[in-house]
Structures are given as structure tokens and as C-alpha cells.
The first five atom37 places (N, CA, C, CB, O) and aatype in JSON, in Angstrom:
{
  "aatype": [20, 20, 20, 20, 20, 20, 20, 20, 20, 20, 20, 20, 20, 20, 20, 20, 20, 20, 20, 20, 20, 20, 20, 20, 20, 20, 20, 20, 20, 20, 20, 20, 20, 20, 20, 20, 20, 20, 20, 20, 20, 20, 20, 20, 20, 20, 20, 20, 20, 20, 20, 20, 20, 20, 20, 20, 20, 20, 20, 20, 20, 20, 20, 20, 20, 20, 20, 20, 20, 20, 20, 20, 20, 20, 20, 20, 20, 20, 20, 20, 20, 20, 20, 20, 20, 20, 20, 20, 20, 20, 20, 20, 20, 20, 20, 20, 20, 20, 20, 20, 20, 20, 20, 20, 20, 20, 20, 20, 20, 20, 20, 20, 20, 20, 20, 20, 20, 20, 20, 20, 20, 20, 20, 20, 20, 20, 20, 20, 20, 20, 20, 20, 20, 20, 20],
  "atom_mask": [
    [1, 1, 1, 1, 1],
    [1, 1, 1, 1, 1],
    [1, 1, 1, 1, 1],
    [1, 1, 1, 1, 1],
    [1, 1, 1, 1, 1],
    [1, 1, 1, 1, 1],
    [1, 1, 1, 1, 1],
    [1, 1, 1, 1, 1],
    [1, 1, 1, 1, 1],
    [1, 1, 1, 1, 1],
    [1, 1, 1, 1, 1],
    [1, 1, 1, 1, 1],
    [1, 1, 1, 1, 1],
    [1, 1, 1, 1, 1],
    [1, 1, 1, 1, 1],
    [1, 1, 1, 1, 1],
    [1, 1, 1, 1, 1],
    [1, 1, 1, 1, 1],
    [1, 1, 1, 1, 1],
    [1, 1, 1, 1, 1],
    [1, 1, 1, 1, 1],
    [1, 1, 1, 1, 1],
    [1, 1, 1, 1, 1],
    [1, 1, 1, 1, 1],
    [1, 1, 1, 1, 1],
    [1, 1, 1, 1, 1],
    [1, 1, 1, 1, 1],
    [1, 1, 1, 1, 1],
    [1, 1, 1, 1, 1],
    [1, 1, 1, 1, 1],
    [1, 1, 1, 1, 1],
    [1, 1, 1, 1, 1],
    [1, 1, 1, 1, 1],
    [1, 1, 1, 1, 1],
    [1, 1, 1, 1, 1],
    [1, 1, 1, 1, 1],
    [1, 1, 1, 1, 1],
    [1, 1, 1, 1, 1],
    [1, 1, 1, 1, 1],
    [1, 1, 1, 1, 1],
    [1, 1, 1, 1, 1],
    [1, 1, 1, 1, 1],
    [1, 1, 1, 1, 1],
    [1, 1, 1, 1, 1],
    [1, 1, 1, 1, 1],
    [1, 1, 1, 1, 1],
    [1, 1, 1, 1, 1],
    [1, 1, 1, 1, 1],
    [1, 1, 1, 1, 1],
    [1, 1, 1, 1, 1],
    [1, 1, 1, 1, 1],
    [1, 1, 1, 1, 1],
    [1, 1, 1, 1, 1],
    [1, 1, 1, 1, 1],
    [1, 1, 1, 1, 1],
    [1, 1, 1, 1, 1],
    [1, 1, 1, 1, 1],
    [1, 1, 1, 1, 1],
    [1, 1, 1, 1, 1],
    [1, 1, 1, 1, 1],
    [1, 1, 1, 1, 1],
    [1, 1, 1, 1, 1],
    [1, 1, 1, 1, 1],
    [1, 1, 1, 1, 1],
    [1, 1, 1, 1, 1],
    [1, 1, 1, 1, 1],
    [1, 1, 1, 1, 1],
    [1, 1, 1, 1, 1],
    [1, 1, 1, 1, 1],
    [1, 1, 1, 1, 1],
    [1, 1, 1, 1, 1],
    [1, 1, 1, 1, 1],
    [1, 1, 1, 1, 1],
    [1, 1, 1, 1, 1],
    [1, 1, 1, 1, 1],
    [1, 1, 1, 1, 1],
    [1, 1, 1, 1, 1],
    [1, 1, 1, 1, 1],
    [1, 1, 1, 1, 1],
    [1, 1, 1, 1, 1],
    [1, 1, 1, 1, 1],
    [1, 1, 1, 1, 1],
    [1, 1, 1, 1, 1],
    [1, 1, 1, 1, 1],
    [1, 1, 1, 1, 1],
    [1, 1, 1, 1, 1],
    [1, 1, 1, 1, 1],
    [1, 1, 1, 1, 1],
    [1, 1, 1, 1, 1],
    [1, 1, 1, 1, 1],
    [1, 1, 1, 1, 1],
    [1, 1, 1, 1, 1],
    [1, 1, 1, 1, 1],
    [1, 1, 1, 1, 1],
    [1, 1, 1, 1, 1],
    [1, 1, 1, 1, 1],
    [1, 1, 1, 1, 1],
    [1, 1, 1, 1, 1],
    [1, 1, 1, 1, 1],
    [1, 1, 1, 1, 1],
    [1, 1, 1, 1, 1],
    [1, 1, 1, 1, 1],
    [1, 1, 1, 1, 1],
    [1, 1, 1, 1, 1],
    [1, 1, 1, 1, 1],
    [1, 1, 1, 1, 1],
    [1, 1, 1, 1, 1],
    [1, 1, 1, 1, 1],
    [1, 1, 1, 1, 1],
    [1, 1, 1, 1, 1],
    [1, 1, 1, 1, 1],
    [1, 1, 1, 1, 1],
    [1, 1, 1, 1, 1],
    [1, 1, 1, 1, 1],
    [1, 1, 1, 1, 1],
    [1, 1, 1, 1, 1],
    [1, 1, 1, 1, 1],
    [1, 1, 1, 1, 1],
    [1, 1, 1, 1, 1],
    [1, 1, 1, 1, 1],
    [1, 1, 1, 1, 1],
    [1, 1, 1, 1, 1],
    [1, 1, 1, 1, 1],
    [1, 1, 1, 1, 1],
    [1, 1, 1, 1, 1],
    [1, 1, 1, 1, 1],
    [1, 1, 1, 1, 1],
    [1, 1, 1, 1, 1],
    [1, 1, 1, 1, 1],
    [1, 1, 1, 1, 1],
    [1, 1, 1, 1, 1],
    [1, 1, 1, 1, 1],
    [1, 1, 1, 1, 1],
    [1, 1, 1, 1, 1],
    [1, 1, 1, 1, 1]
  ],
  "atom_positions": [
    [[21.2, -186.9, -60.89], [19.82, -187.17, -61.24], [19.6, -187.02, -62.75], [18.89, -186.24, -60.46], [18.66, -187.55, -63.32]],
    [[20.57, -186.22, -63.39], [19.99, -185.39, -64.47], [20.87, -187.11, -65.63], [20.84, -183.03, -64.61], [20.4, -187.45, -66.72]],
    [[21.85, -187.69, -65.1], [22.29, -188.68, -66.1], [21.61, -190.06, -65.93], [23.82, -188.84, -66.01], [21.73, -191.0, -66.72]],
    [[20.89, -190.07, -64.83], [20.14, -190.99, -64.6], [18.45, -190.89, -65.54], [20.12, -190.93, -63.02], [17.86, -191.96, -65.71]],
    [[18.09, -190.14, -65.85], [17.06, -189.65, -66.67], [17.58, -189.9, -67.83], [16.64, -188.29, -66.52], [17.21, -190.7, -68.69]],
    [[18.64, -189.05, -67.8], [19.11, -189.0, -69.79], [19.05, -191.07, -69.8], [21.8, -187.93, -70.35], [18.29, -191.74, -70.5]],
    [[19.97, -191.54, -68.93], [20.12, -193.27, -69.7], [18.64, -193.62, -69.76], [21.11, -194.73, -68.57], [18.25, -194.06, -70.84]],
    [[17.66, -193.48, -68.68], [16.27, -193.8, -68.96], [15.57, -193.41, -70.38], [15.52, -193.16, -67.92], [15.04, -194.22, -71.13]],
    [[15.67, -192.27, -70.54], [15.23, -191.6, -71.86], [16.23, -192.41, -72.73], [15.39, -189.79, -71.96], [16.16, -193.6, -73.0]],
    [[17.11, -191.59, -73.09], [17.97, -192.32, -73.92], [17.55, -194.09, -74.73], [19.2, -192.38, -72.89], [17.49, -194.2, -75.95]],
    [[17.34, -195.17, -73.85], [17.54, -196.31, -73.94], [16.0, -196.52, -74.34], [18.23, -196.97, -72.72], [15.74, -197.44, -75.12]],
    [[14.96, -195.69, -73.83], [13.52, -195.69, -74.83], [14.03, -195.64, -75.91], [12.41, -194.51, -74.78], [14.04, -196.61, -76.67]],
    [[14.72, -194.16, -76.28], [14.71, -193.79, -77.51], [15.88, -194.63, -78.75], [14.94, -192.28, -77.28], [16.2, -194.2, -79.86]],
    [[16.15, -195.42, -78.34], [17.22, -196.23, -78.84], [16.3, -197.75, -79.58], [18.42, -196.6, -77.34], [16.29, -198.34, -80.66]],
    [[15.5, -197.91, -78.04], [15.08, -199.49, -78.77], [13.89, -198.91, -79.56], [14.52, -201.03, -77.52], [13.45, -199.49, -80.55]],
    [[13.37, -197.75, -79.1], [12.01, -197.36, -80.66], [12.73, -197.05, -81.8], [10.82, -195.75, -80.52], [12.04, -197.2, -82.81]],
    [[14.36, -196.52, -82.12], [14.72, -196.07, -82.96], [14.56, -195.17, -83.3], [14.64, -196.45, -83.48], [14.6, -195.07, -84.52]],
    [[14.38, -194.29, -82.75], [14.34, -192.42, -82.62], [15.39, -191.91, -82.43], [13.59, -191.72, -81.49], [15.76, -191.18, -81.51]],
    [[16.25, -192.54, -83.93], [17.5, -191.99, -83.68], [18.35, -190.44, -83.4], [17.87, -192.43, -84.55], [19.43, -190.11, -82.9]],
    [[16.85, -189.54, -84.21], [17.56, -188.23, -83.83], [17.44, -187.7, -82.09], [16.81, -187.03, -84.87], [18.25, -187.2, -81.3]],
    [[16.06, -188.09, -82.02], [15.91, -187.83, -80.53], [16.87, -188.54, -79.92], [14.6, -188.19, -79.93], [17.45, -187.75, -79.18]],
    [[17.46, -189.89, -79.82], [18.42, -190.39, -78.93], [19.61, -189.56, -78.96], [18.74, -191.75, -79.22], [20.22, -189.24, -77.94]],
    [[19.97, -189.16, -80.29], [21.65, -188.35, -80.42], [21.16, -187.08, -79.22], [22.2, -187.44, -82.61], [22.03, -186.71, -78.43]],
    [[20.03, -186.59, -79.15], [19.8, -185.5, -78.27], [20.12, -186.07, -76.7], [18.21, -184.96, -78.49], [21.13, -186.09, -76.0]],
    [[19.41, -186.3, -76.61], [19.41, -187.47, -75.58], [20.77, -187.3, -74.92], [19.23, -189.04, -76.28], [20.91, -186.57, -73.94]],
    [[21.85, -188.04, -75.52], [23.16, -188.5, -75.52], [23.6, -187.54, -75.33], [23.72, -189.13, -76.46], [24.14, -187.53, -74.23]],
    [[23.71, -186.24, -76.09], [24.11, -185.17, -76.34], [24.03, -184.36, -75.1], [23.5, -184.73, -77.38], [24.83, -183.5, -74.74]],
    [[22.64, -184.86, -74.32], [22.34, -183.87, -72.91], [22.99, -184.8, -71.72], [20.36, -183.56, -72.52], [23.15, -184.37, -70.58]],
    [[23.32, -185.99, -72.1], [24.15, -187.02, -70.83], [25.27, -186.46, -71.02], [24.31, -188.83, -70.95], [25.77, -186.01, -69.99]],
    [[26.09, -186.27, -72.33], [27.73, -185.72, -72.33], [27.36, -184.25, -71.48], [28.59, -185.39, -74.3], [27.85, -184.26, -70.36]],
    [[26.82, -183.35, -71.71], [26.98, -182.39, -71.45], [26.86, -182.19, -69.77], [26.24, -181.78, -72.3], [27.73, -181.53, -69.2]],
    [[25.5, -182.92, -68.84], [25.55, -183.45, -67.76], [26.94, -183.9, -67.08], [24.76, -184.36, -67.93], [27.51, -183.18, -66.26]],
    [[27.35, -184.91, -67.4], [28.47, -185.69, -67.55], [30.01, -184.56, -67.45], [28.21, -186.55, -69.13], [30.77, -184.69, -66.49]],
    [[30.16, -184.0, -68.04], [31.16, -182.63, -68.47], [30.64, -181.83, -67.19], [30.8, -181.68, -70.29], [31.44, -181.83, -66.25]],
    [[29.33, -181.08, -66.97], [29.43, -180.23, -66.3], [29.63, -181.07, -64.22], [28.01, -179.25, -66.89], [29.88, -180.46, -63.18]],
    [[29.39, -182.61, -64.44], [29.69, -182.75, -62.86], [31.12, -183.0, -62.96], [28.87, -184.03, -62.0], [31.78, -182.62, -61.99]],
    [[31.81, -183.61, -64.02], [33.19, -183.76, -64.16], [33.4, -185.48, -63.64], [34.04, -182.48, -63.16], [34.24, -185.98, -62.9]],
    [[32.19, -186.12, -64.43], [31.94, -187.37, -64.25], [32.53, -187.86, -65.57], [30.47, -187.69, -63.92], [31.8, -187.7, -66.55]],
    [[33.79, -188.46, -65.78], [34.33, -188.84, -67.18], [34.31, -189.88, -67.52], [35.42, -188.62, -67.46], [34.9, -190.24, -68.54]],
    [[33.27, -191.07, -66.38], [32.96, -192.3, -66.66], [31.63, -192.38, -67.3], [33.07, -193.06, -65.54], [31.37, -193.3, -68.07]],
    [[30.58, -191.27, -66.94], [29.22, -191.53, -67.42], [29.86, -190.46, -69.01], [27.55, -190.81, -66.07], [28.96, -190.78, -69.79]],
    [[30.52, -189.76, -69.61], [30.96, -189.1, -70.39], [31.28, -189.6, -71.25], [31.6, -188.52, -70.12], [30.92, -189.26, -72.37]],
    [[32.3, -190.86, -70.96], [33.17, -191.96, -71.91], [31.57, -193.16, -72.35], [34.92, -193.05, -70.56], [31.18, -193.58, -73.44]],
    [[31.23, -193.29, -71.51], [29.65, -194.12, -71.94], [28.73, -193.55, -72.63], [28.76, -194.49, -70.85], [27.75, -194.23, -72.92]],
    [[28.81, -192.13, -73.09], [27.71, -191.53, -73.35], [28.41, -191.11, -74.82], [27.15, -190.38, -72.18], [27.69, -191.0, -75.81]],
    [[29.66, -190.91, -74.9], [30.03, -190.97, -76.31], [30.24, -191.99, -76.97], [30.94, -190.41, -76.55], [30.46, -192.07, -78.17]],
    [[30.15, -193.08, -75.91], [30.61, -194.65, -76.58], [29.17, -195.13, -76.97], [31.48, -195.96, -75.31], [29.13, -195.89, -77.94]],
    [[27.89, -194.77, -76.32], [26.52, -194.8, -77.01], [26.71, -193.87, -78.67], [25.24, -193.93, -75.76], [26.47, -194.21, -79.83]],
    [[27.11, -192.9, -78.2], [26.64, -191.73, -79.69], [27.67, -192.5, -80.76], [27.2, -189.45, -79.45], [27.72, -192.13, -81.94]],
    [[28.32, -193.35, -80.37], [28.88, -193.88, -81.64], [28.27, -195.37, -81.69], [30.61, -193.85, -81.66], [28.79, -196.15, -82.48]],
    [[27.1, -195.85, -80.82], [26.32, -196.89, -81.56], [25.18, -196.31, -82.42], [25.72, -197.89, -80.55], [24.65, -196.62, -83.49]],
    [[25.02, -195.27, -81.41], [23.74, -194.51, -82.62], [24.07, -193.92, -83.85], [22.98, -193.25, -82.06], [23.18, -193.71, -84.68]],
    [[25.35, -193.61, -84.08], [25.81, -193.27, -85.75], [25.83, -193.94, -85.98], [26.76, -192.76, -86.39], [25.16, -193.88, -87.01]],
    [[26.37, -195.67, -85.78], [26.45, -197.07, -86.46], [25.03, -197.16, -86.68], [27.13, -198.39, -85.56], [25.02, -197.94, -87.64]],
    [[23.95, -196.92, -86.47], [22.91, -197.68, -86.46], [22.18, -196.84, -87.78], [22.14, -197.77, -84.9], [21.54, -197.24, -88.76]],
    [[22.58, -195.51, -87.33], [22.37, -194.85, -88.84], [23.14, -194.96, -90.02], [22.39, -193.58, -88.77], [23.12, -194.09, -90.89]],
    [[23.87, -196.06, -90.1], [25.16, -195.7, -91.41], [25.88, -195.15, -91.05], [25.01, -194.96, -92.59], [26.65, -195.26, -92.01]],
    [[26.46, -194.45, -90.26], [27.96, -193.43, -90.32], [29.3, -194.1, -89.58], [27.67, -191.8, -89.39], [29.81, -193.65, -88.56]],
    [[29.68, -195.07, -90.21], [30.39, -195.94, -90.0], [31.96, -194.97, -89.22], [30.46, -196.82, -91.51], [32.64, -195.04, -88.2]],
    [[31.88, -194.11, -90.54], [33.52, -192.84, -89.55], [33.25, -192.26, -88.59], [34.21, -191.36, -90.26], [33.92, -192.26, -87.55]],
    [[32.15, -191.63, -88.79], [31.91, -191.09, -87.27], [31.55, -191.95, -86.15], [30.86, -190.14, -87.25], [32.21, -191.74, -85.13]],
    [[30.72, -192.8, -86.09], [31.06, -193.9, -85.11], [32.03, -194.76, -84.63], [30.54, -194.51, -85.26], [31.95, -195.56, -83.7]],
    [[33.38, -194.4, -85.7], [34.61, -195.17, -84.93], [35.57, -193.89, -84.35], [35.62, -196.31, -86.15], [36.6, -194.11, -83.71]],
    [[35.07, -192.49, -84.69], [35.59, -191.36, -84.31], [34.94, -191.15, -82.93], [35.37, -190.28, -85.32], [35.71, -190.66, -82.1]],
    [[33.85, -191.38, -82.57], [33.47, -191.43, -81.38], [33.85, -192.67, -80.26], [32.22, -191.31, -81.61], [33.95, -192.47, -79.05]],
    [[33.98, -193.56, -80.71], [34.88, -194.74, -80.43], [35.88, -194.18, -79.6], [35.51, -195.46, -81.7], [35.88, -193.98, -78.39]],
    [[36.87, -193.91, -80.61], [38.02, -193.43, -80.13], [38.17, -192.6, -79.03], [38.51, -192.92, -80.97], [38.89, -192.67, -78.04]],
    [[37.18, -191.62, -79.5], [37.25, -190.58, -77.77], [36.86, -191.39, -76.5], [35.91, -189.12, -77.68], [37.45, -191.29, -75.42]],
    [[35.43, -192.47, -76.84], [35.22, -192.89, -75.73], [36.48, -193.45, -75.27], [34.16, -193.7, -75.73], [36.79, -193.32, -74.09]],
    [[37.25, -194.06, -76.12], [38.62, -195.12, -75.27], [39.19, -193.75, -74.68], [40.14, -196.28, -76.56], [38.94, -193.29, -73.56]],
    [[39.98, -193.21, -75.62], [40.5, -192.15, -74.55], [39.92, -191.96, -73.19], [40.38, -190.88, -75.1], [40.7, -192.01, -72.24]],
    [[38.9, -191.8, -73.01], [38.3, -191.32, -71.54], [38.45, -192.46, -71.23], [36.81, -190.68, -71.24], [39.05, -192.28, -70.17]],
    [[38.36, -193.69, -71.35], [38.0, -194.77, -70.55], [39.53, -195.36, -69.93], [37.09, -195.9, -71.52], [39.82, -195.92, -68.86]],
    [[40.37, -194.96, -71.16], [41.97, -195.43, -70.48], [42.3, -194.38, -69.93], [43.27, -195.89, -71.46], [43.15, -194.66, -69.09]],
    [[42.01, -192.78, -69.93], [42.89, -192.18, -68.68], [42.14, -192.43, -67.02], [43.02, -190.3, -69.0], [42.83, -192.56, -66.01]],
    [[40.75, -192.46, -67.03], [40.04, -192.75, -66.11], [40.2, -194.48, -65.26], [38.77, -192.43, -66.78], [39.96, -194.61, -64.06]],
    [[40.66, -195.68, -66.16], [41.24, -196.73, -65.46], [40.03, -197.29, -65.48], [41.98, -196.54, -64.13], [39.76, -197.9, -64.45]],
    [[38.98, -197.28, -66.55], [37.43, -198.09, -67.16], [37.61, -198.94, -67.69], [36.5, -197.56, -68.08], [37.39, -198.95, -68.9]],
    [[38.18, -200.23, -66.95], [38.73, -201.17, -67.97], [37.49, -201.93, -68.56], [39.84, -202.23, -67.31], [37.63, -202.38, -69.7]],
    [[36.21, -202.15, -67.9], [34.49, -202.66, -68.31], [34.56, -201.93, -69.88], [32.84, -201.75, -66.99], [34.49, -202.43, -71.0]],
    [[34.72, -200.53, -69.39], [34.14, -199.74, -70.4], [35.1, -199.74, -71.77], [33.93, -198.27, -69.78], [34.78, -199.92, -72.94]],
    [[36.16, -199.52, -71.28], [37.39, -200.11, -72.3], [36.95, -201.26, -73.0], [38.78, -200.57, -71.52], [36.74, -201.3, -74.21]],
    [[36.83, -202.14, -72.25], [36.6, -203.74, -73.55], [35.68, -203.73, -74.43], [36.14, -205.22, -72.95], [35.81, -204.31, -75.52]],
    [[34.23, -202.8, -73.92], [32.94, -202.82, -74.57], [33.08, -201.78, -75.64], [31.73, -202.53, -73.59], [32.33, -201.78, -76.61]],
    [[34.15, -200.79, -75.47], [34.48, -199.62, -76.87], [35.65, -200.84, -77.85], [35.7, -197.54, -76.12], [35.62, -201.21, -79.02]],
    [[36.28, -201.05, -77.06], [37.26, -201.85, -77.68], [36.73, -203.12, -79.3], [37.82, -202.72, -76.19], [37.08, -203.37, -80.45]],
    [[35.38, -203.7, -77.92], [34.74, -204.7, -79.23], [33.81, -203.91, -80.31], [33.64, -206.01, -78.56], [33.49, -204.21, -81.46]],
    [[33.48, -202.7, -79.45], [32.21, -201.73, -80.86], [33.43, -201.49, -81.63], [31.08, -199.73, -80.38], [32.94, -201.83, -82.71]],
    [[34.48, -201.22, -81.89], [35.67, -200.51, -82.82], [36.09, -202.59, -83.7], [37.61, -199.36, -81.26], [36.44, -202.65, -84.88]],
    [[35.98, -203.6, -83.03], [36.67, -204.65, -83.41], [35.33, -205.1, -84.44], [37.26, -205.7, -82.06], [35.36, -205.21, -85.67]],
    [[34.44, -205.27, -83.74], [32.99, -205.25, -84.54], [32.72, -204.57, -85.79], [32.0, -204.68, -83.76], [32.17, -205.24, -86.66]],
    [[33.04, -203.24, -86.06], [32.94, -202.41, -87.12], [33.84, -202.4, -88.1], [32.86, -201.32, -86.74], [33.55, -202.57, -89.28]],
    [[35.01, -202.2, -87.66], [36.16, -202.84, -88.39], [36.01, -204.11, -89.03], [37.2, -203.01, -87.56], [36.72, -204.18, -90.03]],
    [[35.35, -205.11, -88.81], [35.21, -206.08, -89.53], [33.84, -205.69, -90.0], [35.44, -207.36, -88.88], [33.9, -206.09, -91.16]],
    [[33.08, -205.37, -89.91], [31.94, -204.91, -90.68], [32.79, -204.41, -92.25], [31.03, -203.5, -89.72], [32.68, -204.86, -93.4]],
    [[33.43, -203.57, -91.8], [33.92, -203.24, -92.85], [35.07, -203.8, -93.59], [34.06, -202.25, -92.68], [35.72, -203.07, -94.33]],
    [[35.3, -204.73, -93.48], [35.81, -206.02, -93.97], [38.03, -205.41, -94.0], [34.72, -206.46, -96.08], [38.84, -205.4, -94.92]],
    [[38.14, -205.05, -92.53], [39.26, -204.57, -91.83], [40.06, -205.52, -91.14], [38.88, -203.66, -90.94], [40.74, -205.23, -90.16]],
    [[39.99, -206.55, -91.6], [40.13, -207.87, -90.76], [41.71, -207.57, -89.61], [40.39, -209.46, -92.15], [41.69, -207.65, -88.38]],
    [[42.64, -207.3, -90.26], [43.72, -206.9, -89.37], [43.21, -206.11, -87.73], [44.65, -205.81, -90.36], [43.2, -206.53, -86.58]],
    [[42.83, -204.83, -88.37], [42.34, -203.8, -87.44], [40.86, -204.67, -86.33], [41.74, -202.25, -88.64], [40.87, -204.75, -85.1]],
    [[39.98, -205.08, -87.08], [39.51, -206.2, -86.72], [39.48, -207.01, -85.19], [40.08, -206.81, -87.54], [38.74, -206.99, -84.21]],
    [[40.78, -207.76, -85.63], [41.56, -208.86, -85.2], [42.2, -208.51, -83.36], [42.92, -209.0, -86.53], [42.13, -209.14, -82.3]],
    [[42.9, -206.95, -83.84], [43.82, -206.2, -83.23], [42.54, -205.7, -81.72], [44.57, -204.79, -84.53], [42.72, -205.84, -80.51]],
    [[41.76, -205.32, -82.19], [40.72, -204.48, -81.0], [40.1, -206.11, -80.63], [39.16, -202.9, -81.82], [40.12, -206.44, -79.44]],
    [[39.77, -206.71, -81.24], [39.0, -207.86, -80.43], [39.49, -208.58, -79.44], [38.61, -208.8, -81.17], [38.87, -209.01, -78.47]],
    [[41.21, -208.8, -79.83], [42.14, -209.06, -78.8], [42.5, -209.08, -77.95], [42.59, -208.96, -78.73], [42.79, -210.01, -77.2]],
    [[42.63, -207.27, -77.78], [42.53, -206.47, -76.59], [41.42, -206.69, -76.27], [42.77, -205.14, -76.6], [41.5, -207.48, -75.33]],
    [[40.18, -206.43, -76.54], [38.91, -206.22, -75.78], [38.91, -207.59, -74.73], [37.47, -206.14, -76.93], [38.88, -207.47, -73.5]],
    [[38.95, -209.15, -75.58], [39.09, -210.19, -75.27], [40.47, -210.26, -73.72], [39.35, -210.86, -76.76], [40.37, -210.82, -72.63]],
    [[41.45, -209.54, -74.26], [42.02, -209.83, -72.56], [41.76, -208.75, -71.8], [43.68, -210.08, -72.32], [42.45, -208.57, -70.8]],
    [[40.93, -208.0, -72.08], [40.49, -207.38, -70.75], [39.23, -207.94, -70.43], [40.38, -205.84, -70.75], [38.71, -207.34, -69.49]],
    [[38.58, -208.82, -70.86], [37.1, -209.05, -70.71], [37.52, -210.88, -69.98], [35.96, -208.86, -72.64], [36.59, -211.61, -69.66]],
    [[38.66, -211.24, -69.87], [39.12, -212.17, -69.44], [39.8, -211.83, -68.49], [39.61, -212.79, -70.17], [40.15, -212.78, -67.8]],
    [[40.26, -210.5, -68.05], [40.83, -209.98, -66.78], [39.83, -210.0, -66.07], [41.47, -208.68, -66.74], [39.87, -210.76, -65.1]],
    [[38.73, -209.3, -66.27], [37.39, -209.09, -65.51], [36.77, -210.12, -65.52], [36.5, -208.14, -65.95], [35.82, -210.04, -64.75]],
    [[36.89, -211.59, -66.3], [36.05, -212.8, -65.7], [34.49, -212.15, -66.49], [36.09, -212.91, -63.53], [33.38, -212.62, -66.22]],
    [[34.65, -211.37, -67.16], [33.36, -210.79, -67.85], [32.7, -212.14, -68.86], [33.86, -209.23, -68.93], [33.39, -213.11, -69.15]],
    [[31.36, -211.96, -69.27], [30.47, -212.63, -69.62], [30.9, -212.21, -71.17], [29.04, -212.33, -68.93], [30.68, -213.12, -71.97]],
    [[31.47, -211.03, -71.74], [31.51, -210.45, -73.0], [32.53, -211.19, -73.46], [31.67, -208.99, -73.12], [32.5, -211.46, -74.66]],
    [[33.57, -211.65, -72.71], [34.57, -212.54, -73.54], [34.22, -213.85, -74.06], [35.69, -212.8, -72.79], [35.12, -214.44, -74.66]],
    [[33.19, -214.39, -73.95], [32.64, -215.44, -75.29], [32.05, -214.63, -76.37], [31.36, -216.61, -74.85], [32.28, -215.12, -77.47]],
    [[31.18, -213.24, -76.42], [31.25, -212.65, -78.07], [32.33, -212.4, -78.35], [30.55, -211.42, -78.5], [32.79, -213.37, -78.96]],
    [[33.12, -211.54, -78.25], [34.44, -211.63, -78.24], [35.04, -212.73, -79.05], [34.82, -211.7, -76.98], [35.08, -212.66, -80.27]],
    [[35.65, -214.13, -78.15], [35.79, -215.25, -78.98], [35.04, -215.34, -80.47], [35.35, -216.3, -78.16], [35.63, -215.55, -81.52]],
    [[33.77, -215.17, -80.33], [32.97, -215.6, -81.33], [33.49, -214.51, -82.49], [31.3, -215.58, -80.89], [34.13, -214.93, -83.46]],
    [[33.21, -213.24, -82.36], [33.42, -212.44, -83.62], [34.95, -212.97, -83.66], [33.11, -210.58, -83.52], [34.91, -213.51, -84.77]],
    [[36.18, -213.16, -83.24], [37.6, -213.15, -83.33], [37.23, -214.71, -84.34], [38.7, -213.16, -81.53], [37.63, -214.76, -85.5]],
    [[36.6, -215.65, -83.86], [36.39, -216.88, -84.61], [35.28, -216.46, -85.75], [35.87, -218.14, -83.57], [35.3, -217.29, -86.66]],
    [[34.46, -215.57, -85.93], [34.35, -215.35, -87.58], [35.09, -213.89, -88.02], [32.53, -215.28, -88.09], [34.36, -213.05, -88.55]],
    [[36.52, -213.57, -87.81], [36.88, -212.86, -88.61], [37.53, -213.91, -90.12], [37.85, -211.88, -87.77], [37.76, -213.44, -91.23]],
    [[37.73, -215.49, -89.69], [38.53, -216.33, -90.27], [37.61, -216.28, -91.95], [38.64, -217.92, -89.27], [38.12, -216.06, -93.05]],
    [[36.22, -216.54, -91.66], [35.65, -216.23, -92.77], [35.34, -214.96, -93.63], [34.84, -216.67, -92.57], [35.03, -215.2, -94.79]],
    [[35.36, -213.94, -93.33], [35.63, -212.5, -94.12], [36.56, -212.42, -94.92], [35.93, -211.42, -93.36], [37.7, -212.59, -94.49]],
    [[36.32, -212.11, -96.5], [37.02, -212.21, -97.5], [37.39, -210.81, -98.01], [36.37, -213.02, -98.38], [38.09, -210.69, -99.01]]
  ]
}
């Protein structure tokens, strides 16, 4: 009940942009999340706290949170959740004009989002087709 509230809250506090309140937010889904020993709503809830550092500028710490989310998402067998950390890390990386690193996560994200017949593998395509222009 208690992670079902936090995503409700949470996802207010995201599209008003209440970014500190959302990191709280997030902060009370991981901890939820940890104490049922739910490592799928856990891996989603750190893979949010690293859109909400992107959204504030903190480009390292949002690919540091990245990272953990994959971890959880590849020992747990989240392959959804895998592709969607996969493209926030392929996305940013080219934000930051990483084109290799880039290239490398969009890839992956792209054949798992083509394993799953997912709807995300045309953005996918699309950012992989404008990494060509990034200088």
C-alpha cells in the first residue's frame, strides 16, 4: 500500500516540479521497497531518483543512480526495466556529447525493447539515429 501512495505522490510531485519533495518521495518508495524486499519497485524507484537529479542538473549523480538501478534490474531478470535505465544512461550520455558510451546503452536498450516487442524501441531508434549528428 505504502509504494502504491509513494508512485501516486511521487508522480504529482514530479510533473509540478517539486523537485525536493519528489527526491523525498522516492526516498520513502526505496525505503518501502527495501523494507518488503521488493527489488523491482526498488530498482524503479532509484531509476526515478536518477530522473529527478537529471532534471535538476546533476548529470553524475543521475548516471550513478542509473547504474544501481541496472544492477537491481539485471540480478532480478527486469528486462522492461533494464531497457528504460538502459535508454536514461544512452540519453544522457549523449546529452553529454559521449557519443560512443551513447551508442553502446542505446543498443542494448534497443535489443531488449525489440525482445519485448516494446513500443520504446522506436525512441530508441530515433535517439541511436541522432547520435549521427552530435559533434
Amino acid at each position: 500500500m505504502v509504494i502504491v501512495l509513494v508512485d501516486a505522490i511521487s508522480n504529482y510531485l514530479d510533473l509540478r516540479g517539486y523537485w525536493i519533495e519528489h527526491r523525498h518521495a522516492l526516498e520513502t518508495g526505496i525505503l518501502a521497497a527495501q523494507q518488503q524486499s521488493d527489488r523491482k519497485n526498488e530498482g524503479r524507484f532509484v531509476n526515478y531518483f536518477g530522473v529527478n537529479k537529471l532534471r535538476c542538473g546533476d548529470y553524475a549523480t543521475a548516471l550513478t543512480y542509473w547504474e544501481q538501478s541496472l544492477a537491481i534490474q539485471r540480478e532480478i531478470g527486469d528486462k522492461a526495466g533494464e531497457g528504460i535505465t538502459l535508454s536514461n544512461l544512452g540519453a544522457t550520455y549523449s546529452d553529454l556529447k559521449q557519443v560512443d558510451l551513447a551508442r553502446k546503452y542505446l543498443q542494448d536498450a534497443l535489443a531488449i525493447f525489440e525482445a519485448l516487442q516494446s513500443p520504446n524501441a522506436n525512441i530508441a531508434r530515433q535517439w541511436l539515429a541522432g547520435l549521427d549528428n552530435i559533434s
